[in-house]
Tab-separated table of C-alpha atoms and ligand atoms in Angstrom:
chain	number	residue	atom	x	y	z
A	273	MET	CA	208.079	81.392	175.348
A	274	GLN	CA	211.624	81.540	173.949
A	275	ILE	CA	214.790	79.958	175.259
A	276	SER	CA	218.351	80.016	173.916
A	277	ALA	CA	219.518	76.836	172.195
A	278	ARG	CA	222.359	76.692	174.716
A	279	GLY	CA	220.095	76.914	177.755
A	280	LEU	CA	217.639	74.397	176.314
A	281	THR	CA	220.422	71.929	175.438
A	282	ALA	CA	221.860	72.166	178.960
A	283	TYR	CA	218.426	71.651	180.523
A	284	VAL	CA	217.627	68.558	178.421
A	285	ARG	CA	221.145	67.207	179.134
A	286	ASP	CA	220.630	67.618	182.874
A	287	ILE	CA	217.239	65.865	182.748
A	288	PHE	CA	218.704	62.807	181.004
A	289	SER	CA	221.812	62.632	183.163
A	290	ARG	CA	219.482	62.592	186.214
A	291	GLU	CA	217.409	59.888	184.483
A	292	GLY	CA	220.462	57.596	184.360
A	293	CYS	CA	222.271	58.398	181.096
A	294	SER	CA	226.007	59.159	181.156
A	295	GLU	CA	226.928	62.841	180.801
A	296	ALA	CA	228.114	62.171	177.233
A	297	GLU	CA	224.867	60.490	176.156
A	298	ALA	CA	222.710	63.044	177.965
A	299	GLU	CA	224.615	65.815	176.179
A	300	ARG	CA	223.985	64.146	172.790
A	301	ILE	CA	220.258	63.788	173.498
A	302	GLY	CA	220.083	67.481	174.354
A	303	ARG	CA	222.168	68.544	171.374
A	304	TYR	CA	220.310	66.510	168.728
A	305	LEU	CA	216.802	67.252	170.007
A	306	VAL	CA	217.554	70.986	170.116
A	307	ALA	CA	219.184	70.729	166.657
A	308	ALA	CA	215.818	69.495	165.318
A	309	ASN	CA	214.062	72.500	166.897
A	310	LEU	CA	216.686	74.793	165.368
A	311	THR	CA	215.857	73.497	161.869
A	312	GLY	CA	212.157	74.111	162.486
A	313	HIS	CA	211.223	70.421	162.818
A	314	ASP	CA	209.696	70.900	166.259
A	315	SER	CA	207.880	67.561	166.010
A	316	HIS	CA	211.316	65.893	166.357
A	317	GLY	CA	212.741	68.254	168.957
A	318	VAL	CA	212.395	68.702	172.714
A	319	ILE	CA	208.646	67.974	172.545
A	320	ARG	CA	209.858	64.343	172.669
A	321	VAL	CA	211.508	64.671	176.102
A	322	PRO	CA	208.561	63.316	178.163
A	323	ARG	CA	208.150	60.385	175.771
A	324	TYR	CA	211.884	59.571	175.856
A	325	VAL	CA	211.830	59.706	179.689
A	326	ALA	CA	208.832	57.346	179.763
A	327	TRP	CA	210.528	54.951	177.312
A	328	LEU	CA	213.693	54.966	179.436
A	329	ARG	CA	211.776	54.214	182.627
A	330	GLU	CA	209.753	51.463	180.918
A	331	GLY	CA	212.911	49.897	179.440
A	332	GLU	CA	211.687	50.527	175.884
A	333	VAL	CA	214.970	52.355	175.243
A	334	GLU	CA	218.139	51.655	177.263
A	335	ALA	CA	220.717	54.102	178.601
A	336	ASP	CA	224.352	53.936	177.454
A	337	ARG	CA	224.116	50.878	175.244
A	338	THR	CA	227.296	50.581	173.183
A	339	PRO	CA	226.338	49.871	169.563
A	340	GLU	CA	227.683	46.488	168.501
A	341	VAL	CA	229.326	46.047	165.108
A	342	VAL	CA	227.903	42.632	164.223
A	343	THR	CA	229.483	42.411	160.760
A	344	ASP	CA	232.572	44.427	159.923
A	345	GLY	CA	233.432	44.236	156.228
A	346	PRO	CA	235.812	46.618	154.455
A	347	ALA	CA	232.997	48.644	152.895
A	348	PHE	CA	230.043	47.258	154.852
A	349	ALA	CA	228.956	47.193	158.466
A	350	LEU	CA	225.925	45.826	160.260
A	351	ILE	CA	225.379	47.512	163.610
A	352	ASP	CA	222.981	46.433	166.349
A	353	ALA	CA	222.096	49.311	168.672
A	354	HIS	CA	220.400	46.925	171.135
A	355	TYR	CA	217.587	49.461	171.715
A	356	GLY	CA	220.015	52.106	172.936
A	357	PHE	CA	219.343	55.776	172.265
A	358	GLY	CA	219.259	56.850	168.615
A	359	GLN	CA	221.303	59.888	169.644
A	360	THR	CA	224.136	57.454	170.435
A	361	ALA	CA	223.602	54.909	167.637
A	362	GLY	CA	222.972	57.520	164.887
A	363	PRO	CA	226.300	59.373	165.117
A	364	PHE	CA	228.158	56.076	165.726
A	365	ALA	CA	226.755	54.501	162.544
A	366	THR	CA	227.376	57.659	160.536
A	367	GLU	CA	230.979	58.006	161.731
A	368	LEU	CA	231.650	54.384	160.820
A	369	GLY	CA	230.112	54.902	157.359
A	370	ILE	CA	232.255	58.002	156.803
A	371	ARG	CA	235.429	56.168	157.828
A	372	LYS	CA	234.726	53.150	155.622
A	373	ALA	CA	233.748	55.298	152.628
A	374	ARG	CA	236.959	57.307	152.974
A	375	GLU	CA	238.956	54.073	152.953
A	376	ASN	CA	237.033	52.337	150.151
A	377	GLY	CA	235.316	55.047	148.118
A	378	VAL	CA	231.867	53.819	149.133
A	379	ALA	CA	230.296	52.108	152.136
A	380	ILE	CA	226.960	50.630	153.160
A	381	VAL	CA	225.957	50.681	156.812
A	382	ALA	CA	222.928	48.811	158.147
A	383	LEU	CA	221.709	49.865	161.591
A	384	ARG	CA	219.158	47.789	163.478
A	385	HIS	CA	217.260	48.210	166.769
A	386	ALA	CA	218.061	51.879	167.312
A	387	GLY	CA	216.037	54.038	169.648
A	388	HIS	CA	214.343	56.996	167.957
A	389	LEU	CA	216.843	58.506	165.492
A	390	GLY	CA	215.019	61.842	165.448
A	391	ARG	CA	215.531	64.054	162.425
A	392	ILE	CA	217.232	61.875	159.803
A	393	GLY	CA	218.639	64.901	157.935
A	394	GLU	CA	221.044	65.243	160.875
A	395	TRP	CA	222.943	62.140	159.689
A	396	ALA	CA	222.997	63.336	156.082
A	397	GLU	CA	224.387	66.665	157.358
A	398	GLN	CA	227.083	64.874	159.369
A	399	ALA	CA	228.184	62.960	156.243
A	400	ALA	CA	228.039	66.094	154.052
A	401	ALA	CA	230.174	67.991	156.582
A	402	ALA	CA	232.779	65.247	156.078
A	403	GLY	CA	232.544	65.785	152.295
A	404	LEU	CA	230.456	62.670	151.561
A	405	VAL	CA	227.289	62.046	149.599
A	406	SER	CA	224.835	59.902	151.565
A	407	VAL	CA	221.427	58.267	151.198
A	408	HIS	CA	219.371	56.976	154.136
A	409	PHE	CA	216.314	54.720	154.167
A	410	VAL	CA	214.614	54.497	157.571
A	411	ASN	CA	211.626	52.689	159.063
A	412	VAL	CA	209.984	52.328	162.455
A	413	ALA	CA	209.253	48.809	163.736
A	414	GLY	CA	206.108	48.649	165.852
A	415	SER	CA	204.584	51.818	164.398
A	416	LEU	CA	201.775	51.120	161.927
A	417	LEU	CA	200.320	54.447	160.817
A	418	VAL	CA	200.257	54.760	157.036
A	419	ALA	CA	198.047	53.154	154.354
A	420	PRO	CA	199.596	52.123	151.019
A	421	PHE	CA	198.259	53.712	147.816
A	422	GLY	CA	194.902	52.174	146.942
A	423	SER	CA	194.229	50.939	150.503
A	424	VAL	CA	192.583	52.032	153.748
A	425	ASP	CA	194.606	49.759	156.037
A	426	ARG	CA	197.820	50.696	157.850
A	427	ARG	CA	200.863	48.855	156.561
A	428	PHE	CA	203.741	51.371	156.805
A	429	SER	CA	205.445	53.449	159.475
A	430	THR	CA	206.082	57.090	158.537
A	431	ALA	CA	209.358	55.668	157.122
A	432	PRO	CA	211.580	58.672	156.357
A	433	PHE	CA	214.031	59.039	153.486
A	434	ALA	CA	217.009	61.409	153.469
A	435	ALA	CA	219.894	62.230	151.146
A	436	GLY	CA	222.770	64.668	151.435
A	437	PHE	CA	225.030	66.104	148.700
A	438	PRO	CA	227.999	68.273	149.671
A	439	VAL	CA	228.759	71.252	147.457
A	440	GLN	CA	232.303	72.583	147.600
A	441	GLY	CA	232.336	76.207	148.704
A	442	ALA	CA	228.592	76.236	149.388
A	443	GLU	CA	226.021	74.676	151.678
A	444	PRO	CA	225.088	71.015	151.064
A	445	VAL	CA	221.770	69.932	149.584
A	446	ILE	CA	219.868	68.032	152.303
A	447	LEU	CA	216.604	66.314	151.406
A	448	ASP	CA	214.791	64.779	154.367
A	449	PHE	CA	211.136	63.828	154.709
A	450	ALA	CA	208.677	61.253	156.014
A	451	THR	CA	207.017	59.162	153.290
A	452	SER	CA	203.633	59.814	154.914
A	453	ALA	CA	201.561	62.748	153.616
A	454	VAL	CA	202.026	64.364	157.041
A	455	ALA	CA	204.165	63.433	160.029
A	456	GLU	CA	202.180	62.010	162.955
A	457	GLY	CA	203.371	64.979	165.031
A	458	LYS	CA	201.370	67.274	162.771
A	459	VAL	CA	198.188	65.210	163.271
A	460	LEU	CA	198.792	65.434	167.032
A	461	VAL	CA	199.215	69.216	166.902
A	462	ALA	CA	196.003	69.546	164.851
A	463	SER	CA	194.133	67.327	167.329
A	464	GLN	CA	195.093	69.764	170.106
A	465	GLY	CA	193.639	72.783	168.333
A	466	GLY	CA	196.833	73.669	166.475
A	467	LYS	CA	197.325	74.118	162.740
A	468	LYS	CA	194.622	72.299	160.773
A	469	LEU	CA	195.557	69.421	158.482
A	470	PRO	CA	195.088	69.747	154.732
A	471	GLU	CA	191.961	67.846	153.634
A	472	GLY	CA	192.740	64.383	152.287
A	473	VAL	CA	195.982	63.546	154.104
A	474	LEU	CA	194.109	60.928	156.152
A	475	ILE	CA	191.783	58.144	155.023
A	476	GLU	CA	188.733	56.602	156.705
A	477	PRO	CA	188.069	52.828	156.677
A	478	ASP	CA	185.318	53.345	154.070
A	479	GLY	CA	187.759	55.090	151.729
A	480	ARG	CA	186.582	58.671	152.414
A	481	LEU	CA	189.492	61.115	152.470
A	482	SER	CA	189.779	63.152	155.655
A	483	GLY	CA	191.664	65.959	157.364
A	484	ASP	CA	190.112	65.214	160.774
A	485	PRO	CA	192.621	63.974	163.415
A	486	ALA	CA	189.846	61.769	164.875
A	487	THR	CA	190.472	59.517	161.867
A	488	LEU	CA	193.798	58.598	163.496
A	489	TYR	CA	192.984	59.021	167.223
A	490	GLY	CA	189.272	58.231	167.556
A	491	PRO	CA	187.003	60.601	169.551
A	492	LEU	CA	188.936	63.704	170.642
A	493	ASP	CA	187.040	64.249	173.911
A	494	GLY	CA	189.929	63.994	176.434
A	495	PRO	CA	193.586	65.029	176.352
A	496	GLU	CA	194.771	61.452	175.647
A	497	ARG	CA	195.853	60.686	172.086
A	498	ASP	CA	196.397	57.060	171.153
A	499	ASN	CA	196.882	56.355	167.457
A	500	LEU	CA	195.639	52.788	167.986
A	501	LYS	CA	192.167	54.155	168.823
A	502	GLY	CA	191.436	55.633	165.399
A	503	ALA	CA	189.983	53.436	162.670
A	504	GLY	CA	191.677	55.235	159.783
A	505	ALA	CA	195.214	55.910	158.599
A	506	ILE	CA	197.594	58.569	157.322
A	507	ARG	CA	198.043	58.381	153.544
A	508	ALA	CA	201.415	57.897	151.900
A	509	PHE	CA	202.655	61.050	150.091
A	510	GLY	CA	202.836	61.268	146.313
A	511	GLU	CA	200.196	58.654	145.423
A	512	HIS	CA	201.681	55.362	144.114
A	513	LYS	CA	205.225	56.789	143.974
A	514	GLY	CA	205.489	57.833	147.620
A	515	SER	CA	203.757	54.620	148.620
A	516	GLY	CA	206.391	52.670	146.676
A	517	LEU	CA	209.206	54.584	148.382
A	518	ALA	CA	207.652	53.832	151.793
A	519	LEU	CA	207.563	50.134	150.858
A	520	MET	CA	211.262	50.227	149.929
A	521	CYS	CA	212.062	51.947	153.260
A	522	GLU	CA	210.280	49.140	155.138
A	523	LEU	CA	212.141	46.495	153.093
A	524	LEU	CA	215.596	48.109	153.140
A	525	ALA	CA	215.602	49.573	156.658
A	526	GLY	CA	213.317	47.059	158.359
A	527	ALA	CA	213.673	43.673	156.615
A	528	LEU	CA	217.215	43.812	155.148
A	529	THR	CA	218.853	45.251	158.293
A	530	GLY	CA	217.048	42.737	160.545
A	531	SER	CA	215.551	45.619	162.526
A	532	GLY	CA	211.981	44.551	161.766
A	533	THR	CA	209.298	46.085	159.563
A	534	ALA	CA	206.381	48.169	160.855
A	535	GLY	CA	204.183	45.077	161.279
A	536	PRO	CA	202.367	42.724	161.495
A	537	GLY	CA	201.790	41.981	165.153
A	538	THR	CA	203.188	43.640	168.239
A	539	ARG	CA	206.806	44.707	167.812
A	540	ARG	CA	209.231	46.577	170.020
A	541	PHE	CA	209.553	50.176	168.868
A	542	CYS	CA	212.841	50.925	167.098
A	543	ASN	CA	214.313	52.623	164.055
A	544	GLY	CA	216.156	50.700	161.358
A	545	MET	CA	218.363	52.590	158.882
A	546	LEU	CA	220.157	51.514	155.730
A	547	SER	CA	222.704	54.146	154.672
A	548	LEU	CA	224.935	54.521	151.622
A	549	TYR	CA	228.044	56.714	151.813
A	550	MET	CA	229.967	57.848	148.752
A	551	THR	CA	233.268	59.715	148.445
A	552	PRO	CA	232.857	62.073	145.448
A	553	GLN	CA	236.546	61.692	144.508
A	554	ALA	CA	235.966	57.971	143.937
A	555	PHE	CA	233.744	58.842	140.966
A	556	GLY	CA	236.262	60.849	138.967
A	557	SER	CA	237.691	64.324	138.703
A	558	GLU	CA	236.755	66.544	141.613
A	559	ASP	CA	236.984	69.702	139.479
A	560	ALA	CA	234.512	68.324	136.946
A	561	LEU	CA	232.089	67.343	139.695
A	562	VAL	CA	232.319	70.716	141.423
A	563	GLY	CA	231.853	72.537	138.131
A	564	GLU	CA	228.856	70.470	137.055
A	565	THR	CA	227.206	70.576	140.474
A	566	ARG	CA	227.548	74.336	140.897
A	567	ALA	CA	226.410	75.036	137.349
A	568	TYR	CA	223.413	72.759	137.773
A	569	LEU	CA	222.371	74.230	141.123
A	570	ASP	CA	222.613	77.761	139.655
A	571	PHE	CA	220.455	76.576	136.739
A	572	PHE	CA	217.992	75.030	139.218
A	573	LYS	CA	217.782	78.241	141.245
A	574	SER	CA	217.257	80.300	138.092
A	575	ALA	CA	213.897	78.610	137.419
A	576	ARG	CA	211.211	81.319	137.381
A	577	PRO	CA	209.102	81.128	140.559
A	578	VAL	CA	205.326	80.970	140.468
A	579	PRO	CA	203.692	84.272	141.521
A	580	GLY	CA	204.513	84.851	145.202
A	581	GLY	CA	206.693	81.733	145.271
A	582	GLU	CA	210.389	81.045	145.687
A	583	VAL	CA	212.608	78.267	144.347
A	584	LEU	CA	214.476	76.718	147.271
A	585	LEU	CA	216.992	73.913	147.454
A	586	PRO	CA	216.203	71.167	149.955
A	587	GLY	CA	217.995	72.156	153.149
A	588	GLU	CA	217.540	75.909	152.620
A	589	PRO	CA	214.382	76.279	154.760
A	590	GLU	CA	216.123	74.481	157.642
A	591	ARG	CA	219.226	76.693	157.381
A	592	ARG	CA	217.137	79.863	157.454
A	593	THR	CA	215.214	78.732	160.516
A	594	ARG	CA	218.437	77.655	162.215
A	595	ALA	CA	220.047	81.072	161.698
A	596	LYS	CA	216.946	82.835	163.046
A	597	ARG	CA	216.528	80.589	166.068
A	598	LEU	CA	220.217	80.660	166.954
A	599	ALA	CA	219.976	84.436	167.022
A	600	GLU	CA	216.572	84.824	168.669
A	601	GLY	CA	216.125	81.631	170.667
A	602	VAL	CA	213.957	78.548	170.196
A	603	PRO	CA	210.229	79.298	170.455
A	604	LEU	CA	208.237	76.706	172.431
A	605	PRO	CA	204.487	76.655	172.966
A	606	ASP	CA	203.685	77.118	176.676
A	607	PRO	CA	202.112	73.623	177.037
A	608	VAL	CA	205.325	72.044	175.671
A	609	TRP	CA	207.462	74.104	178.069
A	610	ALA	CA	205.150	73.008	180.924
A	611	THR	CA	205.860	69.334	180.146
A	612	LEU	CA	209.594	70.079	180.149
A	613	LEU	CA	209.361	71.853	183.502
A	614	ALA	CA	207.513	68.808	184.856
A	615	ALA	CA	210.267	66.490	183.557
A	616	GLY	CA	212.912	68.389	185.538
A	617	GLN	CA	210.902	68.734	188.741
A	618	PRO	CA	211.419	65.218	190.236
A	619	HIS	CA	215.170	65.875	190.026
A	620	GLY	CA	215.012	69.304	191.654
A	621	LEU	CA	215.850	70.963	188.324
A	622	ASP	CA	214.291	74.363	187.729
A	623	GLY	CA	213.877	74.763	183.978
A	624	GLU	CA	213.289	78.499	184.359
A	625	ALA	CA	216.855	78.906	185.660
A	626	TYR	CA	218.151	77.731	182.235
A	627	ARG	CA	216.431	80.684	180.528
A	628	LYS	CA	218.777	83.195	182.174
B	1856	NAD	P1	208.782	68.194	155.435
B	1856	NAD	O1	207.474	67.864	154.783
B	1856	NAD	O2	208.889	69.463	156.227
B	1856	NAD	O3	209.892	68.203	154.263
B	1856	NAD	C1	211.185	68.563	154.603
B	1856	NAD	C2	212.076	68.498	153.369
B	1856	NAD	O4	211.545	69.308	152.306
B	1856	NAD	C3	213.444	69.089	153.678
B	1856	NAD	O5	214.425	68.459	152.909
B	1856	NAD	C4	213.279	70.544	153.270
B	1856	NAD	O6	214.520	71.189	153.023
B	1856	NAD	C5	212.439	70.404	152.034
B	1856	NAD	N1	211.614	71.584	151.783
B	1856	NAD	C6	210.682	72.120	152.604
B	1856	NAD	N2	210.112	73.196	152.034
B	1856	NAD	C7	210.696	73.336	150.817
B	1856	NAD	C8	210.520	74.256	149.732
B	1856	NAD	N3	209.640	75.247	149.813
B	1856	NAD	N4	211.275	74.088	148.629
B	1856	NAD	C9	212.177	73.080	148.550
B	1856	NAD	N5	212.381	72.178	149.531
B	1856	NAD	C10	211.649	72.312	150.653
B	1856	NAD	O7	209.281	67.004	156.373
B	1856	NAD	P2	208.392	65.895	157.102
B	1856	NAD	O8	207.964	64.858	156.153
B	1856	NAD	O9	207.349	66.583	157.933
B	1856	NAD	O10	209.491	65.259	158.085
B	1856	NAD	C11	209.905	65.987	159.233
B	1856	NAD	C12	211.043	65.294	159.929
B	1856	NAD	O11	210.583	64.120	160.556
B	1856	NAD	C13	212.218	64.858	159.052
B	1856	NAD	O12	213.394	65.417	159.614
B	1856	NAD	C14	212.250	63.333	159.178
B	1856	NAD	O13	213.544	62.776	159.153
B	1856	NAD	C15	211.617	63.152	160.525
B	1856	NAD	N6	211.044	61.811	160.722
B	1856	NAD	C16	211.718	60.934	161.537
B	1856	NAD	C17	211.183	59.679	161.775
B	1856	NAD	C18	211.897	58.693	162.660
B	1856	NAD	O14	211.384	57.606	162.849
B	1856	NAD	N7	213.035	58.987	163.204
B	1856	NAD	C19	209.965	59.297	161.173
B	1856	NAD	C20	209.321	60.216	160.331
B	1856	NAD	C21	209.865	61.481	160.114
């Protein structure tokens, strides 16, 4: 099925306002989840609604928590989100980073105990829209899924990394990815008969490489999928290099911020994020920077593509999908739409009415 981004945003907003979030927070949850669908990252979009509702009811994430600025230096801030929604803590932390970087040239913002921050590229886009370069290291406490290079045991979360670079007169470069070979969402989709995983993105306890979702979830006989039931792990991307970047995400976003690393032991689920914000003007002449950046990106794009290929800047695929989905609507698999309809039902909300 297809639904307009506007209708879908309003429906998700109404679900969360009925679940106890303020109108403003409910609107942000709707807006940011649908924004992830618009970029094509459906694994971080409205498919998460049932899980967010469950977390809210279980107290895993808390409605309308005001992020607390624990340390407020001129060019540094430490923020504790107190397990409030990432859709509230994420824009708050980013706005603060933008303000401090504008005042001081650069700023570092550490965010701890945030609910799920969704698509991290969103925060890099927010900074780029304000004219700032940004870098974001993120981890997930309480989510052990990924084996380090050379190992079969889970030691990392899917720990994403993102960076944004504004380009005057053109679209920003936005790099944003999980440091795991595949996002868990993709393993889940494959386990439900969706797109198959490439061979070798998972690893069995005996070291055999695998593309079988059972490696992560155990026997796939029922509809339940619990990543604690599988004996294997997702592999880090990029061999020892990606594994090293995942380690730095755990240390910078989990240990340094005080948010907590992926493990060991049982930990409350939350995102930690360490972000750097830079005002380009603080580094010298703006004209020189614009000239060099544009010339370099043209040079980059002029690289001859492999047969049938295309040379894209990070951020381009997302922009293309966004333009298409804004025009045509957001496509949702019927089973996902069914879970959204079920989320509205207890509140007397008819999801179908939002499609008109
Ligand atoms: P991915 O593998 O789709 O990679 C996306 C990145 O690669 C983007 O920057 C994109 O512009 C670029 N890209 C894609 N195709 C390209 C091409 N052909 N040429 C050049 N660049 C190209 O992303 P992923 O690892 O599946 O991550 C998906 C999302 O999941 C991300 O938004 C990430 O932030 C999010 N995530 C969030 C959490 C969390 O805890 N909040 C955890 C893990 C992942």
